[in-house]
Amino acid sequence: MKSKHIHQRVKSIYNDLTQSEKKIANLVLERPEDVTKMTASELAKESQTSPASVIRFCKSINVPSFPELKIALSAERQWDVPKEYSDILPTEKMADVKAKLLGNAYQSMQETIQLVNEETLKEAIKLISKAPFVYVYGIGSSYLVAENIAQKWNRIGKVCICIADIHLLIASLTSAAPDSIFIGISHSGETSEVLEINRIAKEQGIKTIGISQFGMSTLSKHVDVSMQTVKSKEAELRSAATSSLMSQFILIDLLFHVYVLEEYDENMDNIRESRKLVDEYKKRTSKK
């Protein structure tokens, strides 16, 4: 069983845990080796909680059972998984900056891939497959993710509408065809504009998909399908979202590639045809 990066996952959701779950989390973070040798009852006694709290804690960090939690903790020790995202220091050499940025991006993407629930992925694919139109919205760096979604699915013949102007998007949603869906993107899950569009979409009878960070955010609680990325620690020195953006991009890539596999021949034909049309356009315009 591969490492699930339990240490980072527990830290990312720590503030959302109940008081009993926090007691268990503290032991997992501070004494992981001891926890791997305990039974659920022993961990409950050591943390002054209950076996039921141990089970709830496992569910909260998206691990199916306590035995699987112990396996994941053991795997982390075996593979010596880095426990922290690295910030850029004022004395860094360029080689160190390269290494840290690559390490942060890799860790956030790896943890997101391991976090993805296959059933949730299938639910999202089912909604997208059935939809005549896909509306997608995000602001700031999340708008880049929204554009990425539109670019990918439009290439395979799925009409995907990405509108930056929130008023135009609202107008479009009010006349959306039956079975259309809305995909809202907010790393925090608390972006007011995304939450409002999601509310309007649901009022119109439109199914919704949310893409947000791991945890119980407002967006995750008010969509039909909640897809989540790792709750990565962003470095202080950044021009925009970095690790979080990489997490969102890898999630969309995963969703798209699994979607393409559902109707592989048809989707690949559409990709080849769209590429052909673009190439022909480039040839024509280059002659002018």
XYZ file of C-alpha atoms in Angstrom:
288
model
C 0.000 0.000 0.000
C 1.429 3.356 -1.003
C 1.873 6.231 1.425
C -1.164 8.421 1.888
C 0.812 11.348 3.357
C -1.128 11.093 6.598
C 1.035 13.654 8.401
C 0.247 16.449 5.932
C -3.392 15.432 5.627
C -3.949 15.514 9.396
C -2.244 18.909 9.713
C -4.296 20.338 6.834
C -7.639 19.418 8.399
C -6.656 19.731 12.068
C -8.736 22.857 12.778
C -11.858 21.158 11.388
C -11.606 18.169 13.731
C -13.635 17.713 16.913
C -11.865 17.991 20.268
C -11.727 14.196 20.608
C -10.359 13.834 17.087
C -7.699 16.471 17.812
C -6.453 14.396 20.752
C -6.053 11.426 18.405
C -4.483 13.646 15.731
C -1.885 14.890 18.221
C -0.745 11.327 18.884
C -0.653 10.511 15.174
C 1.478 13.586 14.491
C 3.780 13.305 17.495
C 4.084 9.526 17.931
C 3.272 7.847 14.586
C 5.522 4.857 15.300
C 3.713 4.153 18.581
C 0.315 4.480 16.879
C 1.245 1.790 14.331
C 1.678 -0.675 17.216
C -1.658 0.111 18.912
C -5.147 -1.286 18.523
C -8.050 1.143 18.134
C -8.939 0.581 21.800
C -5.370 1.244 22.912
C -5.207 4.460 20.888
C -8.531 5.537 22.363
C -7.238 4.902 25.895
C -3.921 6.671 25.236
C -5.705 9.718 23.780
C -8.448 9.663 26.462
C -11.174 9.315 23.846
C -13.160 6.292 22.614
C -12.846 3.633 19.891
C -15.747 5.332 18.090
C -13.735 8.582 18.043
C -10.815 6.725 16.464
C -13.086 5.471 13.681
C -14.533 8.964 13.168
C -11.012 10.387 12.992
C -10.087 7.912 10.249
C -13.183 8.880 8.266
C -12.413 12.583 8.732
C -8.995 12.208 7.103
C -10.492 9.999 4.381
C -8.912 6.724 5.477
C -11.409 3.803 5.440
C -10.300 2.098 8.662
C -7.819 2.179 11.537
C -5.778 -0.784 10.171
C -5.349 1.135 6.890
C -4.271 4.204 8.850
C -1.538 2.146 10.531
C -0.384 0.766 7.173
C -0.206 4.269 5.718
C 1.782 5.548 8.710
C 4.200 2.650 8.375
C 4.616 3.358 4.669
C 5.468 6.988 5.388
C 8.229 5.935 7.769
C 9.538 3.361 5.305
C 9.751 5.798 2.411
C 10.829 8.806 4.489
C 8.169 11.120 3.072
C 8.977 14.854 3.431
C 6.757 16.265 6.159
C 6.702 19.951 5.173
C 6.442 22.185 2.135
C 9.604 24.268 1.755
C 9.491 28.055 1.655
C 11.997 30.165 -0.265
C 14.603 31.845 1.943
C 16.340 35.185 1.169
C 19.753 33.493 0.857
C 18.631 30.773 -1.587
C 20.719 29.871 -4.607
C 18.924 29.357 -7.896
C 19.511 25.588 -7.755
C 17.844 25.458 -4.322
C 14.857 27.474 -5.568
C 14.437 25.034 -8.462
C 14.599 22.046 -6.137
C 12.117 23.482 -3.630
C 9.575 24.543 -6.247
C 9.773 21.145 -7.912
C 9.506 19.359 -4.577
C 6.475 21.404 -3.479
C 4.686 20.875 -6.796
C 5.410 17.159 -6.814
C 4.261 16.670 -3.233
C 0.977 18.550 -3.713
C 0.193 16.644 -6.927
C 1.123 13.277 -5.463
C -1.026 13.825 -2.373
C -3.969 14.995 -4.493
C -3.807 11.900 -6.708
C -3.795 9.691 -3.607
C -6.692 11.642 -2.117
C -9.035 11.193 -5.086
C -11.979 8.897 -4.430
C -12.692 6.730 -7.488
C -16.453 6.658 -6.914
C -16.544 10.461 -6.728
C -14.560 10.623 -9.963
C -17.063 8.307 -11.654
C -19.994 10.418 -10.423
C -18.438 13.558 -11.905
C -17.776 11.798 -15.225
C -21.366 10.576 -15.353
C -22.717 14.106 -14.884
C -20.372 15.566 -17.521
C -21.169 12.789 -20.019
C -24.906 13.396 -19.710
C -24.699 17.207 -19.862
C -25.392 19.021 -23.161
C -23.627 22.079 -21.731
C -21.012 22.408 -18.995
C -20.739 25.789 -17.269
C -17.526 26.400 -15.343
C -16.453 29.299 -13.144
C -13.646 30.384 -10.853
C -11.912 33.662 -10.047
C -8.231 34.546 -9.702
C -6.003 31.525 -10.198
C -9.092 29.294 -10.163
C -10.171 30.958 -13.404
C -7.051 29.453 -15.019
C -8.345 26.046 -13.933
C -11.784 26.880 -15.333
C -10.226 27.791 -18.693
C -8.243 24.557 -18.623
C -11.454 22.561 -18.159
C -13.164 24.387 -21.035
C -10.181 23.943 -23.356
C -9.943 20.204 -22.684
C -13.594 19.261 -22.993
C -14.317 21.514 -25.961
C -11.599 19.617 -27.852
C -13.583 16.399 -27.551
C -16.926 17.854 -28.568
C -18.397 18.680 -25.166
C -19.716 22.249 -25.138
C -18.018 23.823 -22.135
C -18.779 27.449 -21.329
C -16.263 29.457 -19.302
C -17.390 33.060 -18.738
C -15.378 35.491 -16.625
C -18.213 38.030 -16.390
C -20.417 36.803 -13.548
C -23.479 38.668 -14.843
C -23.266 37.011 -18.260
C -22.790 33.637 -16.588
C -25.914 34.127 -14.468
C -27.885 35.064 -17.595
C -26.643 31.920 -19.340
C -27.558 29.688 -16.418
C -31.145 30.942 -16.326
C -31.710 29.518 -19.816
C -29.556 26.392 -19.472
C -30.753 23.254 -21.233
C -31.964 20.294 -19.131
C -29.167 18.119 -17.677
C -26.606 20.922 -17.996
C -24.126 21.102 -15.121
C -22.122 23.765 -13.315
C -18.540 23.270 -12.097
C -17.445 25.739 -9.423
C -13.767 26.086 -8.550
C -12.549 27.578 -5.283
C -9.418 26.332 -3.525
C -10.692 27.542 -0.147
C -14.245 26.444 -0.883
C -15.408 29.802 0.490
C -15.195 32.153 -2.521
C -18.435 34.164 -2.312
C -18.899 34.532 -6.078
C -18.524 30.792 -6.680
C -20.904 29.983 -3.823
C -23.496 32.392 -5.201
C -23.296 30.983 -8.730
C -23.571 27.480 -7.283
C -26.700 28.531 -5.384
C -28.276 30.021 -8.504
C -27.423 26.910 -10.533
C -29.112 24.652 -7.985
C -32.178 26.900 -7.942
C -32.371 26.372 -11.707
C -32.325 22.605 -11.191
C -28.749 22.292 -12.481
C -26.482 19.613 -11.016
C -23.255 21.018 -9.574
C -19.658 19.854 -9.103
C -17.296 21.597 -6.694
C -13.493 21.575 -6.805
C -11.973 22.709 -3.515
C -9.322 21.795 -0.953
C -9.676 18.839 1.395
C -12.087 19.491 4.268
C -15.675 20.461 4.990
C -15.914 23.808 3.187
C -19.165 25.579 2.314
C -18.764 24.642 -1.355
C -18.131 20.964 -0.614
C -21.324 20.830 1.451
C -23.550 22.432 -1.191
C -22.644 20.618 -4.423
C -23.890 17.328 -5.798
C -20.336 16.053 -6.313
C -17.403 17.368 -4.286
C -13.917 16.823 -5.732
C -11.033 17.794 -3.492
C -7.334 18.543 -3.731
C -4.767 18.377 -0.953
C -4.788 21.303 1.462
C -1.220 22.303 0.650
C 0.815 24.881 2.540
C 1.516 27.816 0.236
C 4.871 29.528 0.503
C 4.864 33.156 1.637
C 6.949 34.186 -1.366
C 4.726 33.649 -4.396
C 3.251 35.740 -7.196
C 0.076 33.650 -7.201
C -1.115 30.218 -6.087
C 1.560 27.640 -6.824
C 1.164 24.295 -5.049
C -2.619 24.651 -4.905
C -2.749 25.406 -8.633
C -0.646 22.338 -9.425
C -3.034 20.248 -7.323
C -6.043 21.547 -9.212
C -4.417 20.984 -12.599
C -3.471 17.372 -11.812
C -7.018 16.683 -10.598
C -8.464 18.053 -13.852
C -5.959 16.040 -15.888
C -6.998 12.880 -14.053
C -10.701 13.629 -14.549
C -10.188 14.356 -18.254
C -8.097 11.288 -19.041
C -10.482 8.915 -17.254
C -13.374 10.648 -19.041
C -11.694 10.120 -22.435
C -11.238 6.420 -21.674
C -15.009 5.991 -21.239
C -15.556 6.536 -24.997
C -11.975 6.256 -26.149
C -12.373 5.879 -29.924
C -14.954 8.658 -30.273
C -13.045 11.053 -28.013
C -9.725 10.403 -29.734
C -11.362 11.018 -33.125
C -12.600 14.375 -31.821
C -9.138 15.255 -30.501
C -7.520 14.388 -33.838
C -10.156 16.360 -35.760
C -9.764 19.453 -33.569
C -5.983 19.246 -33.913
C -6.334 18.923 -37.685
C -8.536 22.014 -37.882
C -6.104 24.037 -35.776
C -3.167 22.930 -37.947
C -5.060 23.886 -41.123
C -5.875 27.285 -39.629
C -2.201 27.870 -38.804
C -1.150 26.983 -42.338
C -3.686 29.348 -43.887
C -2.877 32.276 -41.616
C 0.898 31.825 -41.910
C 0.671 32.437 -45.673
C -0.883 35.874 -45.213
